[in-house]
Every structure is written in structure tokens, then in C-alpha cells.
mmCIF file of C-alpha atoms in Angstrom:
data_model
loop_
_atom_site.group_PDB
_atom_site.id
_atom_site.type_symbol
_atom_site.label_atom_id
_atom_site.label_comp_id
_atom_site.label_asym_id
_atom_site.label_seq_id
_atom_site.Cartn_x
_atom_site.Cartn_y
_atom_site.Cartn_z
ATOM 1 C CA MET C 1 13.625 0.311 -12.814
ATOM 2 C CA GLY C 2 16.555 -0.885 -13.967
ATOM 3 C CA GLU C 3 20.231 -0.365 -13.672
ATOM 4 C CA ALA C 4 21.254 2.956 -15.309
ATOM 5 C CA GLY C 5 22.378 2.535 -18.931
ATOM 6 C CA PRO C 6 25.560 1.406 -20.142
ATOM 7 C CA GLY C 7 27.057 4.790 -21.345
ATOM 8 C CA GLY C 8 26.831 6.409 -17.438
ATOM 9 C CA PRO C 9 29.789 6.345 -15.842
ATOM 10 C CA THR C 10 30.270 3.012 -12.795
ATOM 11 C CA ALA C 11 28.358 3.933 -9.060
ATOM 12 C CA ARG C 12 30.678 3.502 -6.573
ATOM 13 C CA SER C 13 29.415 1.043 -3.941
ATOM 14 C CA ASP C 14 28.955 4.402 -1.604
ATOM 15 C CA GLY C 15 27.451 6.172 -4.584
ATOM 16 C CA ARG C 16 29.241 9.198 -4.820
ATOM 17 C CA ASP C 17 30.117 8.461 -8.877
ATOM 18 C CA ARG C 18 25.900 7.995 -9.133
ATOM 19 C CA PRO C 19 25.398 8.875 -12.790
ATOM 20 C CA ALA C 20 23.459 12.245 -13.089
ATOM 21 C CA GLY C 21 19.885 12.303 -13.135
ATOM 22 C CA ALA C 22 19.386 8.566 -11.018
ATOM 23 C CA ARG C 23 18.558 9.471 -7.826
ATOM 24 C CA PRO C 24 15.686 11.971 -9.208
ATOM 25 C CA ALA C 25 14.690 9.414 -11.493
ATOM 26 C CA GLN C 26 13.484 7.430 -8.618
ATOM 27 C CA GLN C 27 12.356 10.880 -7.053
ATOM 28 C CA TRP C 28 10.446 11.117 -9.664
ATOM 29 C CA LEU C 29 9.069 8.039 -9.948
ATOM 30 C CA LEU C 30 7.792 8.184 -5.763
ATOM 31 C CA THR C 31 6.295 11.436 -6.424
ATOM 32 C CA LEU C 32 4.188 10.542 -9.961
ATOM 33 C CA LEU C 33 2.909 6.980 -7.976
ATOM 34 C CA PRO C 34 -0.126 8.640 -5.879
ATOM 35 C CA THR C 35 -1.587 10.387 -8.656
ATOM 36 C CA PHE C 36 -2.087 7.130 -10.469
ATOM 37 C CA PRO C 37 -5.211 6.276 -8.125
ATOM 38 C CA VAL C 38 -6.453 9.664 -8.609
ATOM 39 C CA LEU C 39 -5.925 8.771 -12.419
ATOM 40 C CA LEU C 40 -8.037 5.699 -12.239
ATOM 41 C CA LEU C 41 -11.023 7.606 -10.690
ATOM 42 C CA VAL C 42 -11.253 10.579 -12.961
ATOM 43 C CA LEU C 43 -11.061 7.664 -15.911
ATOM 44 C CA ARG C 44 -14.129 5.724 -14.037
ATOM 45 C CA LEU C 45 -16.254 8.803 -13.578
ATOM 46 C CA TRP C 46 -15.077 9.441 -17.154
ATOM 47 C CA GLN C 47 -16.377 5.662 -18.410
ATOM 48 C CA LEU C 48 -19.358 6.352 -15.961
ATOM 49 C CA SER C 49 -20.353 9.709 -17.767
ATOM 50 C CA ARG C 50 -20.249 7.843 -20.940
ATOM 51 C CA GLN C 51 -17.566 11.134 -22.360
ATOM 52 C CA ASP C 52 -20.198 13.908 -21.730
ATOM 53 C CA MET C 53 -17.971 16.669 -19.819
ATOM 54 C CA SER C 54 -21.204 18.111 -18.009
ATOM 55 C CA THR C 55 -22.312 14.603 -16.616
ATOM 56 C CA MET C 56 -18.706 13.656 -14.794
ATOM 57 C CA LEU C 57 -18.667 17.399 -13.652
ATOM 58 C CA LEU C 58 -22.022 16.834 -12.089
ATOM 59 C CA LEU C 59 -20.765 13.322 -10.224
ATOM 60 C CA VAL C 60 -17.753 15.350 -9.593
ATOM 61 C CA GLN C 61 -19.944 17.354 -7.062
ATOM 62 C CA TYR C 62 -22.118 15.247 -5.661
ATOM 63 C CA VAL C 63 -20.308 11.697 -5.473
ATOM 64 C CA SER C 64 -18.683 10.893 -2.448
ATOM 65 C CA PRO C 65 -14.823 10.496 -2.311
ATOM 66 C CA LEU C 66 -14.878 7.874 0.263
ATOM 67 C CA GLY C 67 -16.974 6.004 -1.960
ATOM 68 C CA LEU C 68 -14.487 6.253 -4.381
ATOM 69 C CA LEU C 69 -11.509 5.706 -2.764
ATOM 70 C CA SER C 70 -13.441 2.415 -0.895
ATOM 71 C CA ALA C 71 -14.414 0.715 -4.210
ATOM 72 C CA LEU C 72 -10.810 1.841 -5.438
ATOM 73 C CA LEU C 73 -9.817 -0.088 -2.356
ATOM 74 C CA ILE C 74 -12.030 -3.138 -2.493
ATOM 75 C CA ALA C 75 -11.186 -3.387 -6.711
ATOM 76 C CA LEU C 76 -7.460 -3.385 -5.965
ATOM 77 C CA VAL C 77 -6.402 -4.700 -3.033
ATOM 78 C CA TRP C 78 -4.636 -7.500 -4.592
ATOM 79 C CA ALA C 79 -2.198 -5.442 -6.602
ATOM 80 C CA PHE C 80 -0.317 -4.470 -3.478
ATOM 81 C CA PRO C 81 0.378 -7.628 -2.098
ATOM 82 C CA LEU C 82 1.225 -8.393 -5.802
ATOM 83 C CA GLY C 83 3.845 -5.246 -6.342
ATOM 84 C CA VAL C 84 5.442 -6.447 -2.659
ATOM 85 C CA LEU C 85 6.629 -9.489 -3.618
ATOM 86 C CA VAL C 86 7.532 -9.259 -7.170
ATOM 87 C CA LEU C 87 9.752 -6.221 -5.920
ATOM 88 C CA GLY C 88 11.107 -8.103 -3.651
ATOM 89 C CA VAL C 89 12.335 -11.369 -5.194
ATOM 90 C CA LEU C 90 13.889 -9.224 -8.002
ATOM 91 C CA GLY C 91 16.221 -7.253 -5.941
ATOM 92 C CA SER C 92 16.682 -10.340 -3.561
ATOM 93 C CA LEU C 93 17.310 -12.043 -6.843
ATOM 94 C CA LEU C 94 19.240 -8.967 -7.792
ATOM 95 C CA ARG C 95 21.973 -8.788 -4.511
ATOM 96 C CA VAL C 96 22.318 -12.601 -4.261
ATOM 97 C CA SER C 97 23.311 -12.847 -7.711
ATOM 98 C CA ALA C 98 25.443 -9.558 -8.577
ATOM 99 C CA PRO C 99 26.320 -8.289 -5.882
ATOM 100 C CA GLU C 100 28.712 -5.600 -7.312
ATOM 101 C CA ARG C 101 25.670 -4.585 -9.110
ATOM 102 C CA PHE C 102 23.454 -4.060 -6.829
ATOM 103 C CA ASN C 103 23.364 -0.167 -5.796
ATOM 104 C CA PRO C 104 19.828 0.894 -4.502
ATOM 105 C CA GLU C 105 21.462 4.807 -5.594
ATOM 106 C CA ARG C 106 20.902 3.416 -9.154
ATOM 107 C CA SER C 107 18.354 0.607 -9.597
ATOM 108 C CA LEU C 108 14.362 0.771 -8.534
ATOM 109 C CA VAL C 109 14.394 -2.828 -7.594
ATOM 110 C CA ALA C 110 17.213 -2.680 -5.099
ATOM 111 C CA ALA C 111 16.169 0.703 -4.050
ATOM 112 C CA ALA C 112 13.004 -1.055 -3.121
ATOM 113 C CA VAL C 113 14.659 -3.901 -1.321
ATOM 114 C CA THR C 114 16.844 -2.183 0.363
ATOM 115 C CA ARG C 115 14.175 -0.153 2.472
ATOM 116 C CA THR C 116 11.271 -2.692 2.872
ATOM 117 C CA PRO C 117 11.260 -4.884 6.242
ATOM 118 C CA GLY C 118 11.137 -8.420 6.682
ATOM 119 C CA TRP C 119 7.478 -7.801 8.737
ATOM 120 C CA VAL C 120 6.073 -5.974 5.273
ATOM 121 C CA TYR C 121 6.692 -8.921 3.189
ATOM 122 C CA ALA C 122 4.862 -11.091 5.869
ATOM 123 C CA ALA C 123 1.967 -8.985 5.998
ATOM 124 C CA ALA C 124 1.926 -9.095 1.842
ATOM 125 C CA VAL C 125 1.363 -12.764 1.870
ATOM 126 C CA ALA C 126 -0.923 -12.582 4.789
ATOM 127 C CA LEU C 127 -3.278 -10.098 2.288
ATOM 128 C CA ALA C 128 -2.608 -12.272 -0.480
ATOM 129 C CA ALA C 129 -3.582 -15.300 0.716
ATOM 130 C CA LEU C 130 -7.028 -13.292 1.640
ATOM 131 C CA THR C 131 -7.339 -11.425 -1.179
ATOM 132 C CA TRP C 132 -6.419 -13.605 -4.490
ATOM 133 C CA GLN C 133 -8.081 -16.338 -6.133
ATOM 134 C CA LEU C 134 -7.619 -19.470 -5.088
ATOM 135 C CA ARG C 135 -6.215 -19.923 -8.423
ATOM 136 C CA PHE C 136 -3.498 -17.625 -7.864
ATOM 137 C CA LEU C 137 -2.224 -18.942 -4.535
ATOM 138 C CA PRO C 138 0.235 -21.757 -6.075
ATOM 139 C CA MET C 139 1.477 -18.186 -7.447
ATOM 140 C CA LEU C 140 1.584 -16.473 -3.628
ATOM 141 C CA LEU C 141 3.228 -19.833 -3.048
ATOM 142 C CA MET C 142 5.734 -19.613 -5.141
ATOM 143 C CA LEU C 143 6.364 -16.201 -4.520
ATOM 144 C CA ALA C 144 7.162 -16.710 -1.171
ATOM 145 C CA VAL C 145 9.237 -19.447 -1.222
ATOM 146 C CA TRP C 146 11.868 -17.268 -3.772
ATOM 147 C CA LEU C 147 11.152 -14.678 -1.695
ATOM 148 C CA MET C 148 12.582 -16.489 1.591
ATOM 149 C CA ALA C 149 15.149 -18.660 -0.158
ATOM 150 C CA LEU C 150 16.776 -15.566 -1.614
ATOM 151 C CA ARG C 151 16.424 -13.744 1.520
ATOM 152 C CA THR C 152 18.475 -16.551 3.508
ATOM 153 C CA ARG C 153 20.992 -16.326 1.464
ATOM 154 C CA HIS C 154 21.856 -12.782 1.672
ATOM 155 C CA LEU C 155 20.983 -12.789 5.812
ATOM 156 C CA TYR C 156 23.560 -16.084 5.838
ATOM 157 C CA PRO C 157 25.929 -15.898 3.183
ATOM 158 C CA ASP C 158 27.606 -18.468 5.079
ATOM 159 C CA GLY C 159 24.720 -20.862 6.697
ATOM 160 C CA ARG C 160 25.013 -23.916 4.969
ATOM 161 C CA VAL C 161 22.707 -25.894 6.272
ATOM 162 C CA ARG C 162 20.658 -23.032 6.851
ATOM 163 C CA ALA C 163 20.627 -22.586 3.081
ATOM 164 C CA ARG C 164 19.792 -26.089 2.390
ATOM 165 C CA VAL C 165 16.862 -26.157 4.438
ATOM 166 C CA PHE C 166 15.670 -22.609 3.234
ATOM 167 C CA CYS C 167 16.520 -23.138 -0.108
ATOM 168 C CA VAL C 168 16.299 -27.155 -0.901
ATOM 169 C CA VAL C 169 14.333 -28.699 1.858
ATOM 170 C CA LEU C 170 11.788 -26.491 2.281
ATOM 171 C CA PRO C 171 10.436 -25.696 -1.326
ATOM 172 C CA VAL C 172 10.726 -29.777 -2.291
ATOM 173 C CA LEU C 173 8.405 -30.121 0.662
ATOM 174 C CA ALA C 174 5.913 -26.756 0.338
ATOM 175 C CA ALA C 175 5.638 -28.626 -3.997
ATOM 176 C CA ALA C 176 4.785 -31.762 -2.790
ATOM 177 C CA GLY C 177 2.508 -30.674 -0.242
ATOM 178 C CA ALA C 178 0.796 -27.911 -2.893
ATOM 179 C CA TYR C 179 0.577 -31.636 -5.163
ATOM 180 C CA LEU C 180 -0.910 -33.594 -2.616
ATOM 181 C CA VAL C 181 -3.938 -30.849 -2.578
ATOM 182 C CA LEU C 182 -4.117 -29.466 -5.355
ATOM 183 C CA GLY C 183 -4.169 -32.857 -7.685
ATOM 184 C CA PRO C 184 -8.007 -33.302 -7.821
ATOM 185 C CA ALA C 185 -7.977 -30.123 -9.042
ATOM 186 C CA ILE C 186 -5.781 -30.323 -11.669
ATOM 187 C CA ALA C 187 -6.920 -33.627 -12.864
ATOM 188 C CA ALA C 188 -10.082 -31.940 -13.281
ATOM 189 C CA ALA C 189 -9.512 -29.566 -14.812
ATOM 190 C CA VAL C 190 -7.354 -31.181 -17.306
ATOM 191 C CA ARG C 191 -10.914 -32.890 -18.112
ATOM 192 C CA ALA C 192 -12.841 -30.063 -18.348
ATOM 193 C CA GLY C 193 -10.513 -28.524 -20.953
ATOM 194 C CA GLU C 194 -10.068 -25.355 -18.918
ATOM 195 C CA ALA C 195 -6.252 -25.086 -20.035
ATOM 196 C CA VAL C 196 -5.748 -22.104 -17.950
ATOM 197 C CA THR C 197 -6.795 -22.959 -14.631
ATOM 198 C CA ALA C 198 -5.107 -26.238 -14.776
ATOM 199 C CA LEU C 199 -1.145 -24.100 -15.692
ATOM 200 C CA LEU C 200 -1.845 -21.949 -12.743
ATOM 201 C CA LEU C 201 -2.461 -24.669 -10.527
ATOM 202 C CA ALA C 202 0.244 -26.924 -11.595
ATOM 203 C CA VAL C 203 3.257 -24.817 -12.524
ATOM 204 C CA PRO C 204 3.975 -22.111 -10.030
ATOM 205 C CA PRO C 205 4.314 -25.515 -7.071
ATOM 206 C CA ALA C 206 6.845 -27.002 -9.516
ATOM 207 C CA ALA C 207 9.034 -23.433 -10.122
ATOM 208 C CA GLY C 208 8.803 -22.909 -6.856
ATOM 209 C CA PRO C 209 12.384 -24.801 -6.099
ATOM 210 C CA ALA C 210 13.992 -23.905 -9.272
ATOM 211 C CA LEU C 211 14.379 -20.004 -8.110
ATOM 212 C CA THR C 212 16.185 -20.305 -4.914
ATOM 213 C CA GLY C 213 19.407 -19.462 -5.441
ATOM 214 C CA PRO C 214 21.862 -16.882 -7.770
ATOM 215 C CA ILE C 215 21.707 -17.134 -11.450
ATOM 216 C CA PRO C 216 24.431 -15.862 -13.457
ATOM 217 C CA ALA C 217 25.901 -12.403 -12.398
ATOM 218 C CA ARG C 218 26.750 -11.250 -16.593
ATOM 219 C CA ALA C 219 22.324 -12.009 -16.981
ATOM 220 C CA ALA C 220 21.170 -11.067 -13.949
ATOM 221 C CA PRO C 221 21.497 -7.237 -14.378
ATOM 222 C CA ALA C 222 19.155 -7.725 -17.032
ATOM 223 C CA VAL C 223 16.974 -10.275 -15.399
ATOM 224 C CA THR C 224 15.898 -8.172 -13.505
ATOM 225 C CA GLN C 225 15.407 -4.938 -15.777
ATOM 226 C CA VAL C 226 13.158 -6.674 -18.008
ATOM 227 C CA ALA C 227 11.211 -8.673 -15.124
ATOM 228 C CA ALA C 228 10.591 -5.415 -13.923
ATOM 229 C CA TYR C 229 9.095 -3.111 -16.865
ATOM 230 C CA LEU C 230 7.008 -6.244 -17.804
ATOM 231 C CA VAL C 231 5.488 -5.647 -14.596
ATOM 232 C CA ALA C 232 5.173 -1.568 -14.228
ATOM 233 C CA VAL C 233 3.893 -2.105 -17.796
ATOM 234 C CA VAL C 234 1.121 -5.051 -17.677
ATOM 235 C CA ALA C 235 0.037 -4.389 -13.720
ATOM 236 C CA PRO C 236 -1.255 -0.553 -14.348
ATOM 237 C CA LEU C 237 -3.396 -2.259 -17.704
ATOM 238 C CA VAL C 238 -4.862 -5.181 -15.437
ATOM 239 C CA MET C 239 -5.390 -2.464 -12.722
ATOM 240 C CA GLY C 240 -7.030 -0.133 -14.202
ATOM 241 C CA ALA C 241 -9.261 -2.906 -16.405
ATOM 242 C CA VAL C 242 -10.572 -4.097 -12.949
ATOM 243 C CA PHE C 243 -11.358 -1.276 -11.413
ATOM 244 C CA LEU C 244 -13.265 0.177 -14.616
ATOM 245 C CA ARG C 245 -15.803 -2.486 -14.487
ATOM 246 C CA ALA C 246 -16.066 -1.634 -10.280
ATOM 247 C CA PRO C 247 -19.518 0.260 -8.959
ATOM 248 C CA ILE C 248 -18.673 3.054 -8.061
ATOM 249 C CA LEU C 249 -22.998 4.174 -7.269
ATOM 250 C CA PRO C 250 -25.939 2.289 -5.898
ATOM 251 C CA GLY C 251 -27.624 1.085 -8.316
ATOM 252 C CA ALA C 252 -32.054 1.413 -7.968
ATOM 253 C CA ALA C 253 -35.379 0.939 -9.475
ATOM 254 C CA ILE C 254 -37.518 3.683 -9.234
ATOM 255 C CA GLU C 255 -41.183 4.357 -9.645
ATOM 256 C CA VAL C 256 -42.158 7.303 -11.509
ATOM 257 C CA GLY C 257 -45.545 8.758 -11.445
ATOM 258 C CA ASP C 258 -48.978 10.803 -10.514
ATOM 259 C CA PRO C 259 -49.127 9.841 -6.770
ATOM 260 C CA ALA C 260 -53.075 10.898 -7.160
ATOM 261 C CA ALA C 261 -53.415 9.023 -10.999
ATOM 262 C CA SER C 262 -54.474 5.217 -10.804
ATOM 263 C CA THR C 263 -52.856 5.063 -13.881
ATOM 264 C CA SER C 264 -49.502 3.223 -14.300
ATOM 265 C CA GLY C 265 -46.355 4.985 -13.943
ATOM 266 C CA GLU C 266 -42.813 4.471 -15.254
ATOM 267 C CA MET C 267 -39.754 2.087 -13.831
ATOM 268 C CA VAL C 268 -36.001 4.443 -13.613
ATOM 269 C CA LEU C 269 -33.370 2.090 -13.609
ATOM 270 C CA GLY C 270 -29.889 3.219 -12.685
ATOM 271 C CA GLN C 271 -27.528 4.577 -10.098
ATOM 272 C CA VAL C 272 -28.183 7.375 -7.972
ATOM 273 C CA ILE C 273 -26.408 9.956 -8.156
ATOM 274 C CA THR C 274 -27.659 11.774 -4.924
ATOM 275 C CA VAL C 275 -31.236 12.637 -3.038
ATOM 276 C CA ASN C 276 -31.974 15.928 -1.825
ATOM 277 C CA ASP C 277 -35.189 17.382 -0.588
ATOM 278 C CA ARG C 278 -36.408 18.406 -3.879
ATOM 279 C CA MET C 279 -35.022 15.653 -6.499
ATOM 280 C CA THR C 280 -33.675 12.005 -6.577
ATOM 281 C CA ILE C 281 -30.941 12.941 -9.455
ATOM 282 C CA VAL C 282 -30.420 8.858 -11.176
ATOM 283 C CA LEU C 283 -27.812 8.303 -14.024
ATOM 284 C CA ASP C 284 -30.095 5.996 -16.221
ATOM 285 C CA ARG C 285 -29.017 2.862 -17.830
ATOM 286 C CA ARG C 286 -28.591 4.524 -21.305
ATOM 287 C CA GLY C 287 -26.167 7.687 -19.163
ATOM 288 C CA THR C 288 -29.006 9.679 -19.146
ATOM 289 C CA VAL C 289 -29.783 12.041 -16.491
ATOM 290 C CA ARG C 290 -32.904 12.344 -14.641
ATOM 291 C CA PHE C 291 -33.569 14.419 -12.220
ATOM 292 C CA VAL C 292 -37.412 12.662 -11.026
ATOM 293 C CA PRO C 293 -39.586 15.237 -8.453
ATOM 294 C CA ASN C 294 -39.084 13.638 -4.939
ATOM 295 C CA GLU C 295 -43.341 13.721 -5.394
ATOM 296 C CA ARG C 296 -42.936 11.791 -8.438
ATOM 297 C CA VAL C 297 -41.753 8.914 -6.829
ATOM 298 C CA ARG C 298 -44.029 5.853 -6.120
ATOM 299 C CA GLY C 299 -41.628 3.959 -4.607
ATOM 300 C CA GLN C 300 -38.457 3.099 -4.791
ATOM 301 C CA VAL C 301 -35.440 -0.343 -4.215
ATOM 302 C CA LEU C 302 -31.636 -0.726 -4.427
ATOM 303 C CA CYS C 303 -31.706 -3.579 -6.450
ATOM 304 C CA THR C 304 -27.909 -5.168 -5.931
ATOM 305 C CA GLU C 305 -25.012 -6.570 -7.949
ATOM 306 C CA THR C 306 -25.695 -9.505 -9.566
ATOM 307 C CA ALA C 307 -23.362 -12.500 -8.982
ATOM 308 C CA ALA C 308 -20.583 -12.650 -11.605
ATOM 309 C CA ILE C 309 -21.270 -16.132 -13.417
ATOM 310 C CA PRO C 310 -18.358 -18.543 -12.668
ATOM 311 C CA PHE C 311 -16.190 -19.782 -15.267
ATOM 312 C CA SER C 312 -14.409 -22.490 -13.844
ATOM 313 C CA ALA C 313 -16.466 -25.638 -12.117
ATOM 314 C CA VAL C 314 -13.226 -26.150 -10.645
ATOM 315 C CA ARG C 315 -13.422 -26.834 -6.968
ATOM 316 C CA VAL C 316 -10.589 -27.724 -4.346
ATOM 317 C CA HIS C 317 -11.915 -29.751 -1.801
ATOM 318 C CA GLY C 318 -15.315 -27.682 -1.718
ATOM 319 C CA TRP C 319 -14.065 -24.245 -2.341
ATOM 320 C CA PRO C 320 -14.246 -22.999 -6.595
ATOM 321 C CA VAL C 321 -10.762 -21.718 -7.541
ATOM 322 C CA GLU C 322 -12.401 -18.209 -8.539
ATOM 323 C CA GLU C 323 -13.629 -17.477 -4.844
ATOM 324 C CA THR C 324 -10.660 -16.324 -2.557
ATOM 325 C CA ALA C 325 -10.398 -17.075 1.335
ATOM 326 C CA LEU C 326 -11.938 -13.881 2.061
ATOM 327 C CA ASN C 327 -14.825 -14.535 0.045
ATOM 328 C CA TRP C 328 -15.374 -17.993 1.443
ATOM 329 C CA VAL C 329 -15.109 -17.185 5.000
ATOM 330 C CA MET C 330 -17.264 -14.014 5.447
ATOM 331 C CA PRO C 331 -21.044 -14.249 5.862
ATOM 332 C CA ARG C 332 -22.871 -13.295 2.601
ATOM 333 C CA ARG C 333 -26.494 -12.244 2.532
ATOM 334 C CA PRO C 334 -28.304 -15.476 1.672
ATOM 335 C CA PRO C 335 -30.179 -15.715 -1.854
ATOM 336 C CA ALA C 336 -32.996 -13.889 -2.410
ATOM 337 C CA ASP C 337 -35.835 -13.757 -5.423
ATOM 338 C CA PRO C 338 -34.948 -11.358 -7.688
ATOM 339 C CA ASP C 339 -36.906 -7.666 -7.317
ATOM 340 C CA PRO C 340 -39.109 -7.671 -10.704
ATOM 341 C CA ARG C 341 -38.471 -3.541 -10.406
ATOM 342 C CA CYS C 342 -35.189 -4.322 -10.202
ATOM 343 C CA ALA C 343 -35.923 -5.908 -14.299
ATOM 344 C CA GLY C 344 -37.748 -2.726 -14.904
ATOM 345 C CA ARG C 345 -41.320 -4.575 -14.337
ATOM 346 C CA LEU C 346 -43.892 -2.797 -12.513
ATOM 347 C CA PRO C 347 -45.278 -4.033 -9.442
ATOM 348 C CA GLY C 348 -48.514 -6.009 -10.193
ATOM 349 C CA PRO C 349 -51.799 -4.546 -7.875
ATOM 350 C CA ALA C 350 -51.971 -5.073 -4.270
#
């Protein structure tokens, strides 16, 4: 992601003397990048099967690829704008701070910012505003301010008034507006002892005006390279941890027993793999695959996923800091009493 090592030959701006292997390294990365979602999907099935190969092969046979991709998209939709904005900021910072070291043929960060049009950044900001939790929106504001200011300095190098407006006035006004809105929530987080929430709300607006211009040219390549490597290492780990907890099969409670008998049957709790004309195949909570003949199924109910218990009690004008704008504005199913069958209890007599 960074520049080539100091031992290689110096690349000219036209790229004719670029070091051997610079372009192949970029091509390898772009080739391997699509394999990361596939790896996540395979790891999710491997985890769901409790590391049993026969169970995993059964899941591969019956689990819908569209369902897997839908779960992956919903769980990791926040990652796309994060990657776009971080690479845009790092590339713009390198281009403004050390233009003589900015070479898309040698640096993936430079190549990314060169080939990304402005509308992609605008779309990434809009998507992040909808899919990031409220406590991360100040960080989004910080990244957007940095990117806007750095791109302005590059596009209008002689526009002093424009640079003063976009690199000084607007970042300061954005920080003031953010503190005006978030001030009560920051105070509430401090009173509640939620240090992480307080820092996420308080620090990014203040950091917005801090990186709207170039940094020392000598340090710019190293800073952008180290930051890019950190993002490349941490982001896949976070994405994997999030997706490995995402449900990919519907949860259900199935009452199994002899339909002609008056005695109580048993409740099978788990995730439905498939239902055909003869069998209902269920992966129970112990990781065991149960093949239940359909004639022995007395009844079944879909067990919806229980909402996560919020960690933070802080709200911003009634908006919980752990909620996304998309979840906040979209209609939800009205709360209902949980079905006792989803807790493993057989239904009582009618």
C-alpha cells in the first residue's frame, strides 16, 4: 500500500523507471481482493458447522448463495464507505504534502485516490451517514472535512480565498455545530462513565480542522504508508468478527412427535437448513443435524432474532448512540410477547 522500499530505483513521474514488480503488486492485490468475501462466507459456514466437515458440506449443498451474500452485505455494508474515505484521505494527504513522491505506479494509496471520482466519495459519505451508528458519525464528519479540504487544496492550488473557506472556516463551523448538537450527549456519557462513547463523540469534531493542509513532505510517505498498513490489518479482523456473528439461517422451534399420540412430543430448537417433501433438516443449538420426517412435525414457529441489549444509555435528542439512521427511520415490527416454544417449552393444552 505504501511506496516501494528505499533500496529500489527512483520512479520518475512518467512511470518509465518504476521499480520492477510495482504494477504486478497492485494487480495481485486487486485480484485477491474479491476472494476476501468468499473466505468470510466459508469461515462462517465452518463456524456454523462446529468444525465438522460433513455438516459443512451439507450446509454448502442447501444454504442459498443469495442468502449468504445478503447476510454479508447487511453485516458489512458499513465497511465500503470506511475504506473509500480512509484511502481518499491518505492519498489526498500524500498528494498535497509530497507531490514529488506521489506516483500511482508505485503507491496503491496514490492509485486509489487518482482513480476514484468525486461522486464516489459523496456516495460513500451518504451511505456511511445511513449505516454508521450515531457514535461514529462525528468520525464521519472528520473524514469528510479532511477529504474536502485536501481535495480543495489539490484542485485549486492558487485559490487562497477558496482554501481559507474550505480548509479553515467550514471545518471550524462544522466542529462548532457538532458540539452544539452533541454537547449534552458528551456530558451524559461522562456522567455515566462511558469513556469510549465520550471520546468518540468529543474528539473527532476537534480533530476536523487539524488535518486540512499538508504535513511535512519528508514525513508524508511514511505516515500514509503506516496508516494504510494499519487499516489493511485491522479492517479485515473487525469485518470477520462482525460477520461471524451474523445469522445466515432462519431460527425456528419445531414440535416433533407422533400426531396420533396424546402424549407430549419434544421441541427441537435450531436453524432450519431446508424443508423438502419428506424431511425438515434442522441444525440444532448443539451443532447436530436433525432429520425430522414431515409427518412427525406437529407444529413449528419462526423464532425472530432477539434485539441486542444496548450497552450505552446515552442519547442525542432521543436518538440512541448505538442506532443507525437507517434503523432509526425505517419501520419496525411492533414488539410482541416471545413465543414460549422458542424457549423450548411445549405449548399447553388448548
